Amino acid sequence: MKPNIKVYKSIDDLSLAAAQLFIESASQAIAARGQFLVALSGGGTPNHLYRLLAGAPQRNQIDWQKVHVFWGDERIVPMDNPGSNYFQARKVLLDHVNIPMDHVHRVQSSLEPASVAIEYAQTLKEFAAPPLDWPRFDLVLLGMGDDGHTASLFPGSPVDESEPIIAVTANYQGRPANRISLTPRVFNSARRIIFLISGLSKAVTLTQVLGEDSHLDLLPAQRIQPTDGELLWLVDEAAASKL
Ligand code: 6PG
């Protein structure tokens, strides 16, 4: 299927569009099912979106009491470490909105990675959409690394497709190496998945990921293919410059 790519002038325009889609997904989910289940991503790119959602007018267009926040991946560092995806989202977004604390389903990163994965699988189970053992997310936000990784699914790392969550060790740009990641089968059951891609350093890899050739092992972002949902690529002009 032809990828659905939208190109924006800047990260600001891209983030505004993403905020609109976030608001739309939230209202549709809340109207249909009474709650909005969203999986956030780490990395620097979504911070612009998080900042917008934390301020007016966007903040007031979401019924935060009905939002449940999860993470698509997490770095195994203390929860108050700036490298923690939870810490980043809390600081920029969650501390500024009226979301109940028990709706923020953070990864318990104080344990060792394999136990963290087991513990988070349990958290997901509490929101499971049978026959799945995990929730069908209304929205999944994802980024992509210069190397084609997404969430913490890195090139060449084995992905045990039988598990909803895996523990991973990967070195990337000096960021924390021990991580956990949801696996493609969890992401791919979502209703909507949005990639946020910004910057020239992503341009070549983006062309490969969106190209006709499939290299699932080398370009894990290609593993994201929703089974019965929508996949959107929001890309700024710099990242799109080689498409
Ligand atoms: C993480 C991420 C990761 C990120 C990409 C892109 O926890 O590191 O979830 O997959 O999205 O590395 O990061 P940037 O947005 O900083 O380029």
PDB file of C-alpha atoms and ligand atoms in Angstrom:
ATOM      1  CA  MET A   1       0.000   0.000   0.000  1.00  0.00           C
ATOM      2  CA  LYS A   2       1.242   3.507  -0.801  1.00  0.00           C
ATOM      3  CA  PRO A   3       2.432   5.208   2.405  1.00  0.00           C
ATOM      4  CA  ASN A   4       0.407   8.170   3.587  1.00  0.00           C
ATOM      5  CA  ILE A   5       3.030  10.927   3.876  1.00  0.00           C
ATOM      6  CA  LYS A   6       2.362  14.552   4.753  1.00  0.00           C
ATOM      7  CA  VAL A   7       5.180  17.051   4.393  1.00  0.00           C
ATOM      8  CA  TYR A   8       5.375  20.281   6.450  1.00  0.00           C
ATOM      9  CA  LYS A   9       7.662  23.298   6.172  1.00  0.00           C
ATOM     10  CA  SER A  10       9.013  23.044   9.679  1.00  0.00           C
ATOM     11  CA  ILE A  11       8.880  21.039  12.885  1.00  0.00           C
ATOM     12  CA  ASP A  12       6.447  23.669  14.216  1.00  0.00           C
ATOM     13  CA  ASP A  13       3.969  23.131  11.379  1.00  0.00           C
ATOM     14  CA  LEU A  14       4.386  19.372  11.674  1.00  0.00           C
ATOM     15  CA  SER A  15       3.717  19.507  15.410  1.00  0.00           C
ATOM     16  CA  LEU A  16       0.621  21.673  14.956  1.00  0.00           C
ATOM     17  CA  ALA A  17      -0.792  19.096  12.554  1.00  0.00           C
ATOM     18  CA  ALA A  18       0.117  16.295  14.965  1.00  0.00           C
ATOM     19  CA  ALA A  19      -1.633  18.133  17.811  1.00  0.00           C
ATOM     20  CA  GLN A  20      -4.768  18.405  15.674  1.00  0.00           C
ATOM     21  CA  LEU A  21      -4.677  14.668  14.963  1.00  0.00           C
ATOM     22  CA  PHE A  22      -4.069  13.908  18.644  1.00  0.00           C
ATOM     23  CA  ILE A  23      -7.128  15.984  19.607  1.00  0.00           C
ATOM     24  CA  GLU A  24      -9.217  14.344  16.883  1.00  0.00           C
ATOM     25  CA  SER A  25      -8.166  10.815  17.922  1.00  0.00           C
ATOM     26  CA  ALA A  26      -8.928  11.628  21.555  1.00  0.00           C
ATOM     27  CA  SER A  27     -12.423  12.961  20.892  1.00  0.00           C
ATOM     28  CA  GLN A  28     -13.315  10.078  18.573  1.00  0.00           C
ATOM     29  CA  ALA A  29     -12.096   7.455  21.063  1.00  0.00           C
ATOM     30  CA  ILE A  30     -13.812   9.090  24.033  1.00  0.00           C
ATOM     31  CA  ALA A  31     -17.083   9.437  22.101  1.00  0.00           C
ATOM     32  CA  ALA A  32     -16.941   5.807  20.954  1.00  0.00           C
ATOM     33  CA  ARG A  33     -15.434   4.008  23.955  1.00  0.00           C
ATOM     34  CA  GLY A  34     -15.311   6.470  26.858  1.00  0.00           C
ATOM     35  CA  GLN A  35     -11.519   6.589  27.031  1.00  0.00           C
ATOM     36  CA  PHE A  36      -8.468   7.429  24.935  1.00  0.00           C
ATOM     37  CA  LEU A  37      -5.498   5.050  25.053  1.00  0.00           C
ATOM     38  CA  VAL A  38      -2.338   6.614  23.685  1.00  0.00           C
ATOM     39  CA  ALA A  39       1.243   5.330  23.524  1.00  0.00           C
ATOM     40  CA  LEU A  40       3.879   8.076  23.558  1.00  0.00           C
ATOM     41  CA  SER A  41       7.353   7.926  22.074  1.00  0.00           C
ATOM     42  CA  GLY A  42      10.657   9.238  23.367  1.00  0.00           C
ATOM     43  CA  GLY A  43      13.330  11.157  21.491  1.00  0.00           C
ATOM     44  CA  GLY A  44      13.479  14.892  20.905  1.00  0.00           C
ATOM     45  CA  THR A  45      10.986  15.225  18.048  1.00  0.00           C
ATOM     46  CA  PRO A  46       7.700  14.802  19.971  1.00  0.00           C
ATOM     47  CA  ASN A  47       8.660  17.443  22.547  1.00  0.00           C
ATOM     48  CA  HIS A  48       7.324  20.124  20.230  1.00  0.00           C
ATOM     49  CA  LEU A  49       3.986  18.334  20.078  1.00  0.00           C
ATOM     50  CA  TYR A  50       3.937  17.745  23.852  1.00  0.00           C
ATOM     51  CA  ARG A  51       4.590  21.450  24.452  1.00  0.00           C
ATOM     52  CA  LEU A  52       1.689  22.408  22.186  1.00  0.00           C
ATOM     53  CA  LEU A  53      -0.670  19.965  23.898  1.00  0.00           C
ATOM     54  CA  ALA A  54       0.305  21.417  27.277  1.00  0.00           C
ATOM     55  CA  GLY A  55      -0.733  24.946  26.290  1.00  0.00           C
ATOM     56  CA  ALA A  56      -3.792  26.806  25.034  1.00  0.00           C
ATOM     57  CA  PRO A  57      -5.853  26.259  23.009  1.00  0.00           C
ATOM     58  CA  GLN A  58      -4.938  22.563  22.522  1.00  0.00           C
ATOM     59  CA  ARG A  59      -4.898  21.615  26.208  1.00  0.00           C
ATOM     60  CA  ASN A  60      -8.543  22.661  26.565  1.00  0.00           C
ATOM     61  CA  GLN A  61      -9.660  20.612  23.570  1.00  0.00           C
ATOM     62  CA  ILE A  62      -8.942  17.291  25.260  1.00  0.00           C
ATOM     63  CA  ASP A  63     -10.883  15.660  28.097  1.00  0.00           C
ATOM     64  CA  TRP A  64      -7.756  14.679  30.045  1.00  0.00           C
ATOM     65  CA  GLN A  65      -9.820  12.878  32.699  1.00  0.00           C
ATOM     66  CA  LYS A  66     -10.486  10.197  30.092  1.00  0.00           C
ATOM     67  CA  VAL A  67      -6.950   9.893  28.725  1.00  0.00           C
ATOM     68  CA  HIS A  68      -4.669   6.944  29.554  1.00  0.00           C
ATOM     69  CA  VAL A  69      -1.013   7.395  28.668  1.00  0.00           C
ATOM     70  CA  PHE A  70       1.422   4.528  27.977  1.00  0.00           C
ATOM     71  CA  TRP A  71       4.885   4.376  26.424  1.00  0.00           C
ATOM     72  CA  GLY A  72       5.937   2.548  23.267  1.00  0.00           C
ATOM     73  CA  ASP A  73       9.424   2.257  24.709  1.00  0.00           C
ATOM     74  CA  GLU A  74      11.391   3.352  27.731  1.00  0.00           C
ATOM     75  CA  ARG A  75      15.016   3.705  28.719  1.00  0.00           C
ATOM     76  CA  ILE A  76      15.915   1.874  31.937  1.00  0.00           C
ATOM     77  CA  VAL A  77      17.079   4.840  33.990  1.00  0.00           C
ATOM     78  CA  PRO A  78      15.670   6.360  37.192  1.00  0.00           C
ATOM     79  CA  MET A  79      12.316   8.056  36.652  1.00  0.00           C
ATOM     80  CA  ASP A  80      13.797  11.483  37.449  1.00  0.00           C
ATOM     81  CA  ASN A  81      16.665  11.088  34.960  1.00  0.00           C
ATOM     82  CA  PRO A  82      16.390  13.466  31.959  1.00  0.00           C
ATOM     83  CA  GLY A  83      17.007  10.406  29.725  1.00  0.00           C
ATOM     84  CA  SER A  84      13.734   8.829  30.848  1.00  0.00           C
ATOM     85  CA  ASN A  85      10.933   9.058  28.317  1.00  0.00           C
ATOM     86  CA  TYR A  86       8.460   9.273  31.192  1.00  0.00           C
ATOM     87  CA  PHE A  87      10.388  12.160  32.769  1.00  0.00           C
ATOM     88  CA  GLN A  88      10.460  14.047  29.486  1.00  0.00           C
ATOM     89  CA  ALA A  89       6.721  13.677  28.845  1.00  0.00           C
ATOM     90  CA  ARG A  90       5.891  14.520  32.441  1.00  0.00           C
ATOM     91  CA  LYS A  91       7.998  17.661  32.458  1.00  0.00           C
ATOM     92  CA  VAL A  92       6.792  18.997  29.133  1.00  0.00           C
ATOM     93  CA  LEU A  93       3.200  17.740  29.043  1.00  0.00           C
ATOM     94  CA  LEU A  94       1.729  15.653  31.851  1.00  0.00           C
ATOM     95  CA  ASP A  95       2.539  18.055  34.700  1.00  0.00           C
ATOM     96  CA  HIS A  96       0.554  20.732  32.884  1.00  0.00           C
ATOM     97  CA  VAL A  97      -2.706  18.936  32.170  1.00  0.00           C
ATOM     98  CA  ASN A  98      -5.521  17.609  34.288  1.00  0.00           C
ATOM     99  CA  ILE A  99      -4.772  13.908  33.810  1.00  0.00           C
ATOM    100  CA  PRO A 100      -5.404  11.628  36.821  1.00  0.00           C
ATOM    101  CA  MET A 101      -2.094  10.272  38.134  1.00  0.00           C
ATOM    102  CA  ASP A 102      -3.374   6.705  37.925  1.00  0.00           C
ATOM    103  CA  HIS A 103      -3.964   7.169  34.192  1.00  0.00           C
ATOM    104  CA  VAL A 104      -0.227   7.650  33.609  1.00  0.00           C
ATOM    105  CA  HIS A 105       1.059   4.114  33.014  1.00  0.00           C
ATOM    106  CA  ARG A 106       4.775   4.565  33.237  1.00  0.00           C
ATOM    107  CA  VAL A 107       7.323   1.803  32.915  1.00  0.00           C
ATOM    108  CA  GLN A 108       8.747   0.768  36.325  1.00  0.00           C
ATOM    109  CA  SER A 109      12.356   1.385  35.353  1.00  0.00           C
ATOM    110  CA  SER A 110      13.786   0.645  38.805  1.00  0.00           C
ATOM    111  CA  LEU A 111      13.859  -3.113  38.090  1.00  0.00           C
ATOM    112  CA  GLU A 112      16.274  -5.027  35.850  1.00  0.00           C
ATOM    113  CA  PRO A 113      15.213  -4.945  32.155  1.00  0.00           C
ATOM    114  CA  ALA A 114      13.693  -8.439  31.833  1.00  0.00           C
ATOM    115  CA  SER A 115      11.537  -7.862  34.943  1.00  0.00           C
ATOM    116  CA  VAL A 116      10.569  -4.414  33.686  1.00  0.00           C
ATOM    117  CA  ALA A 117       9.253  -6.030  30.498  1.00  0.00           C
ATOM    118  CA  ILE A 118       7.242  -8.625  32.443  1.00  0.00           C
ATOM    119  CA  GLU A 119       5.842  -5.953  34.749  1.00  0.00           C
ATOM    120  CA  TYR A 120       4.788  -3.691  31.866  1.00  0.00           C
ATOM    121  CA  ALA A 121       3.187  -6.626  30.022  1.00  0.00           C
ATOM    122  CA  GLN A 122       0.992  -6.973  33.120  1.00  0.00           C
ATOM    123  CA  THR A 123       0.077  -3.275  32.981  1.00  0.00           C
ATOM    124  CA  LEU A 124      -0.916  -3.677  29.338  1.00  0.00           C
ATOM    125  CA  LYS A 125      -2.971  -6.754  30.187  1.00  0.00           C
ATOM    126  CA  GLU A 126      -5.173  -4.681  32.479  1.00  0.00           C
ATOM    127  CA  PHE A 127      -6.282  -2.761  29.378  1.00  0.00           C
ATOM    128  CA  ALA A 128      -6.327  -5.772  27.052  1.00  0.00           C
ATOM    129  CA  ALA A 129      -8.756  -5.921  24.159  1.00  0.00           C
ATOM    130  CA  PRO A 130      -9.473  -9.698  23.956  1.00  0.00           C
ATOM    131  CA  PRO A 131      -8.360 -11.821  22.203  1.00  0.00           C
ATOM    132  CA  LEU A 132      -5.261  -9.620  22.432  1.00  0.00           C
ATOM    133  CA  ASP A 133      -3.224  -9.564  25.652  1.00  0.00           C
ATOM    134  CA  TRP A 134      -2.694  -5.833  25.282  1.00  0.00           C
ATOM    135  CA  PRO A 135      -4.823  -2.772  24.524  1.00  0.00           C
ATOM    136  CA  ARG A 136      -5.766  -1.770  21.047  1.00  0.00           C
ATOM    137  CA  PHE A 137      -4.234   1.713  21.233  1.00  0.00           C
ATOM    138  CA  ASP A 138      -6.295   4.545  19.807  1.00  0.00           C
ATOM    139  CA  LEU A 139      -3.083   6.337  18.917  1.00  0.00           C
ATOM    140  CA  VAL A 140       0.584   5.361  18.847  1.00  0.00           C
ATOM    141  CA  LEU A 141       3.220   8.052  18.356  1.00  0.00           C
ATOM    142  CA  LEU A 142       6.541   6.883  16.967  1.00  0.00           C
ATOM    143  CA  GLY A 143       9.829   8.443  15.940  1.00  0.00           C
ATOM    144  CA  MET A 144      12.575   7.077  13.735  1.00  0.00           C
ATOM    145  CA  GLY A 145      16.318   7.128  14.318  1.00  0.00           C
ATOM    146  CA  ASP A 146      18.879   8.021  11.659  1.00  0.00           C
ATOM    147  CA  ASP A 147      19.551   4.259  11.486  1.00  0.00           C
ATOM    148  CA  GLY A 148      15.923   3.267  10.867  1.00  0.00           C
ATOM    149  CA  HIS A 149      15.106   2.179  14.410  1.00  0.00           C
ATOM    150  CA  THR A 150      11.728   2.928  15.867  1.00  0.00           C
ATOM    151  CA  ALA A 151      10.661   2.782  19.513  1.00  0.00           C
ATOM    152  CA  SER A 152      13.518   0.580  20.798  1.00  0.00           C
ATOM    153  CA  LEU A 153      13.447  -1.831  17.848  1.00  0.00           C
ATOM    154  CA  PHE A 154      16.981  -1.457  16.517  1.00  0.00           C
ATOM    155  CA  PRO A 155      18.606  -2.733  13.294  1.00  0.00           C
ATOM    156  CA  GLY A 156      19.816  -6.291  13.623  1.00  0.00           C
ATOM    157  CA  SER A 157      18.367  -6.864  17.079  1.00  0.00           C
ATOM    158  CA  PRO A 158      16.274 -10.020  17.301  1.00  0.00           C
ATOM    159  CA  VAL A 159      12.609  -9.352  17.796  1.00  0.00           C
ATOM    160  CA  ASP A 160      10.789 -12.111  19.590  1.00  0.00           C
ATOM    161  CA  GLU A 161       7.419 -11.736  17.944  1.00  0.00           C
ATOM    162  CA  SER A 162       5.753 -13.942  20.530  1.00  0.00           C
ATOM    163  CA  GLU A 163       6.177 -11.361  23.296  1.00  0.00           C
ATOM    164  CA  PRO A 164       4.338  -8.039  23.513  1.00  0.00           C
ATOM    165  CA  ILE A 165       7.362  -6.392  25.143  1.00  0.00           C
ATOM    166  CA  ILE A 166      11.076  -7.050  24.913  1.00  0.00           C
ATOM    167  CA  ALA A 167      14.168  -5.939  26.805  1.00  0.00           C
ATOM    168  CA  VAL A 168      16.786  -4.401  24.506  1.00  0.00           C
ATOM    169  CA  THR A 169      20.361  -3.155  24.762  1.00  0.00           C
ATOM    170  CA  ALA A 170      21.354  -0.684  22.056  1.00  0.00           C
ATOM    171  CA  ASN A 171      23.805   2.163  21.745  1.00  0.00           C
ATOM    172  CA  TYR A 172      22.506   5.165  19.855  1.00  0.00           C
ATOM    173  CA  GLN A 173      23.856   8.722  20.004  1.00  0.00           C
ATOM    174  CA  GLY A 174      25.002   8.320  23.610  1.00  0.00           C
ATOM    175  CA  ARG A 175      21.439   7.787  24.839  1.00  0.00           C
ATOM    176  CA  PRO A 176      20.700   5.244  27.598  1.00  0.00           C
ATOM    177  CA  ALA A 177      21.375   1.751  26.229  1.00  0.00           C
ATOM    178  CA  ASN A 178      19.145  -0.471  28.365  1.00  0.00           C
ATOM    179  CA  ARG A 179      15.583  -0.255  27.206  1.00  0.00           C
ATOM    180  CA  ILE A 180      12.293  -2.030  26.829  1.00  0.00           C
ATOM    181  CA  SER A 181      10.119  -1.822  23.750  1.00  0.00           C
ATOM    182  CA  LEU A 182       6.659  -2.883  22.704  1.00  0.00           C
ATOM    183  CA  THR A 183       6.897  -5.206  19.712  1.00  0.00           C
ATOM    184  CA  PRO A 184       5.421  -4.662  16.222  1.00  0.00           C
ATOM    185  CA  ARG A 185       2.406  -6.885  16.883  1.00  0.00           C
ATOM    186  CA  VAL A 186       1.323  -4.536  19.698  1.00  0.00           C
ATOM    187  CA  PHE A 187       1.934  -1.400  17.637  1.00  0.00           C
ATOM    188  CA  ASN A 188       0.289  -2.912  14.580  1.00  0.00           C
ATOM    189  CA  SER A 189      -2.979  -3.597  16.372  1.00  0.00           C
ATOM    190  CA  ALA A 190      -3.461   0.154  16.992  1.00  0.00           C
ATOM    191  CA  ARG A 191      -6.254   2.159  15.430  1.00  0.00           C
ATOM    192  CA  ARG A 192      -3.889   4.920  14.341  1.00  0.00           C
ATOM    193  CA  ILE A 193      -0.089   5.191  14.221  1.00  0.00           C
ATOM    194  CA  ILE A 194       1.696   8.455  13.531  1.00  0.00           C
ATOM    195  CA  PHE A 195       5.402   8.770  12.813  1.00  0.00           C
ATOM    196  CA  LEU A 196       6.901  12.195  13.531  1.00  0.00           C
ATOM    197  CA  ILE A 197      10.063  12.693  11.469  1.00  0.00           C
ATOM    198  CA  SER A 198      12.160  15.852  11.431  1.00  0.00           C
ATOM    199  CA  GLY A 199      15.607  16.840  10.210  1.00  0.00           C
ATOM    200  CA  LEU A 200      18.054  16.292   7.373  1.00  0.00           C
ATOM    201  CA  SER A 201      19.839  13.472   9.215  1.00  0.00           C
ATOM    202  CA  LYS A 202      16.745  11.293   8.658  1.00  0.00           C
ATOM    203  CA  ALA A 203      16.371  12.005   4.936  1.00  0.00           C
ATOM    204  CA  VAL A 204      18.299   9.090   3.384  1.00  0.00           C
ATOM    205  CA  THR A 205      16.978   6.480   5.801  1.00  0.00           C
ATOM    206  CA  LEU A 206      13.434   7.730   5.331  1.00  0.00           C
ATOM    207  CA  THR A 207      13.724   7.131   1.583  1.00  0.00           C
ATOM    208  CA  GLN A 208      14.853   3.556   2.265  1.00  0.00           C
ATOM    209  CA  VAL A 209      12.158   2.893   4.868  1.00  0.00           C
ATOM    210  CA  LEU A 210       9.431   4.153   2.565  1.00  0.00           C
ATOM    211  CA  GLY A 211      10.943   2.532  -0.533  1.00  0.00           C
ATOM    212  CA  GLU A 212       9.644  -0.591  -2.267  1.00  0.00           C
ATOM    213  CA  ASP A 213      12.369  -2.890  -0.920  1.00  0.00           C
ATOM    214  CA  SER A 214      11.725  -4.577   2.337  1.00  0.00           C
ATOM    215  CA  HIS A 215      14.593  -4.841   4.842  1.00  0.00           C
ATOM    216  CA  LEU A 216      12.745  -5.546   8.048  1.00  0.00           C
ATOM    217  CA  ASP A 217      15.853  -6.548   9.939  1.00  0.00           C
ATOM    218  CA  LEU A 218      17.925  -3.513   8.961  1.00  0.00           C
ATOM    219  CA  LEU A 219      15.117  -0.983   8.962  1.00  0.00           C
ATOM    220  CA  PRO A 220      12.822  -1.841  11.879  1.00  0.00           C
ATOM    221  CA  ALA A 221      10.559   1.131  11.098  1.00  0.00           C
ATOM    222  CA  GLN A 222       9.346  -0.967   8.140  1.00  0.00           C
ATOM    223  CA  ARG A 223       7.884  -3.457  10.611  1.00  0.00           C
ATOM    224  CA  ILE A 224       5.198  -0.938  11.486  1.00  0.00           C
ATOM    225  CA  GLN A 225       2.225  -1.888   9.320  1.00  0.00           C
ATOM    226  CA  PRO A 226      -1.129  -1.689  11.129  1.00  0.00           C
ATOM    227  CA  THR A 227      -3.350  -4.695  10.497  1.00  0.00           C
ATOM    228  CA  ASP A 228      -6.595  -2.765  10.701  1.00  0.00           C
ATOM    229  CA  GLY A 229      -5.640   0.816  11.387  1.00  0.00           C
ATOM    230  CA  GLU A 230      -4.247   3.976   9.843  1.00  0.00           C
ATOM    231  CA  LEU A 231      -0.553   4.736   9.385  1.00  0.00           C
ATOM    232  CA  LEU A 232       0.505   8.342   8.865  1.00  0.00           C
ATOM    233  CA  TRP A 233       3.948   9.812   8.283  1.00  0.00           C
ATOM    234  CA  LEU A 234       4.273  13.479   9.298  1.00  0.00           C
ATOM    235  CA  VAL A 235       7.576  14.680   7.913  1.00  0.00           C
ATOM    236  CA  ASP A 236       9.249  18.068   7.728  1.00  0.00           C
ATOM    237  CA  GLU A 237      10.823  19.376   4.506  1.00  0.00           C
ATOM    238  CA  ALA A 238      14.364  18.598   5.634  1.00  0.00           C
ATOM    239  CA  ALA A 239      13.553  14.933   6.363  1.00  0.00           C
ATOM    240  CA  ALA A 240      11.541  14.701   3.146  1.00  0.00           C
ATOM    241  CA  SER A 241      14.268  16.251   0.994  1.00  0.00           C
ATOM    242  CA  LYS A 242      15.377  12.936  -0.554  1.00  0.00           C
ATOM    243  CA  LEU A 243      11.920  11.433  -1.148  1.00  0.00           C
TER     244      LEU A 243
HETATM  245  C1  6PG B   1      13.570   6.520  22.293  1.00  0.00           C
HETATM  246  C2  6PG B   1      12.609   6.570  21.158  1.00  0.00           C
HETATM  247  C3  6PG B   1      13.239   6.432  19.798  1.00  0.00           C
HETATM  248  C4  6PG B   1      13.152   7.812  19.134  1.00  0.00           C
HETATM  249  C5  6PG B   1      14.077   7.908  17.941  1.00  0.00           C
HETATM  250  C6  6PG B   1      14.010   9.260  17.301  1.00  0.00           C
HETATM  251  O1  6PG B   1      13.127   6.260  23.395  1.00  0.00           O
HETATM  252  O2  6PG B   1      14.751   6.790  22.080  1.00  0.00           O
HETATM  253  O3  6PG B   1      11.335   6.269  21.339  1.00  0.00           O
HETATM  254  O4  6PG B   1      12.719   5.446  18.975  1.00  0.00           O
HETATM  255  O5  6PG B   1      11.826   8.052  18.745  1.00  0.00           O
HETATM  256  O6  6PG B   1      15.379   7.648  18.390  1.00  0.00           O
HETATM  257  O7  6PG B   1      14.508  10.215  18.211  1.00  0.00           O
HETATM  258  P1  6PG B   1      14.549  11.755  17.846  1.00  0.00           P
HETATM  259  O8  6PG B   1      13.150  12.241  17.829  1.00  0.00           O
HETATM  260  O9  6PG B   1      15.350  12.375  18.985  1.00  0.00           O
HETATM  261  O10 6PG B   1      15.234  11.863  16.527  1.00  0.00           O
END
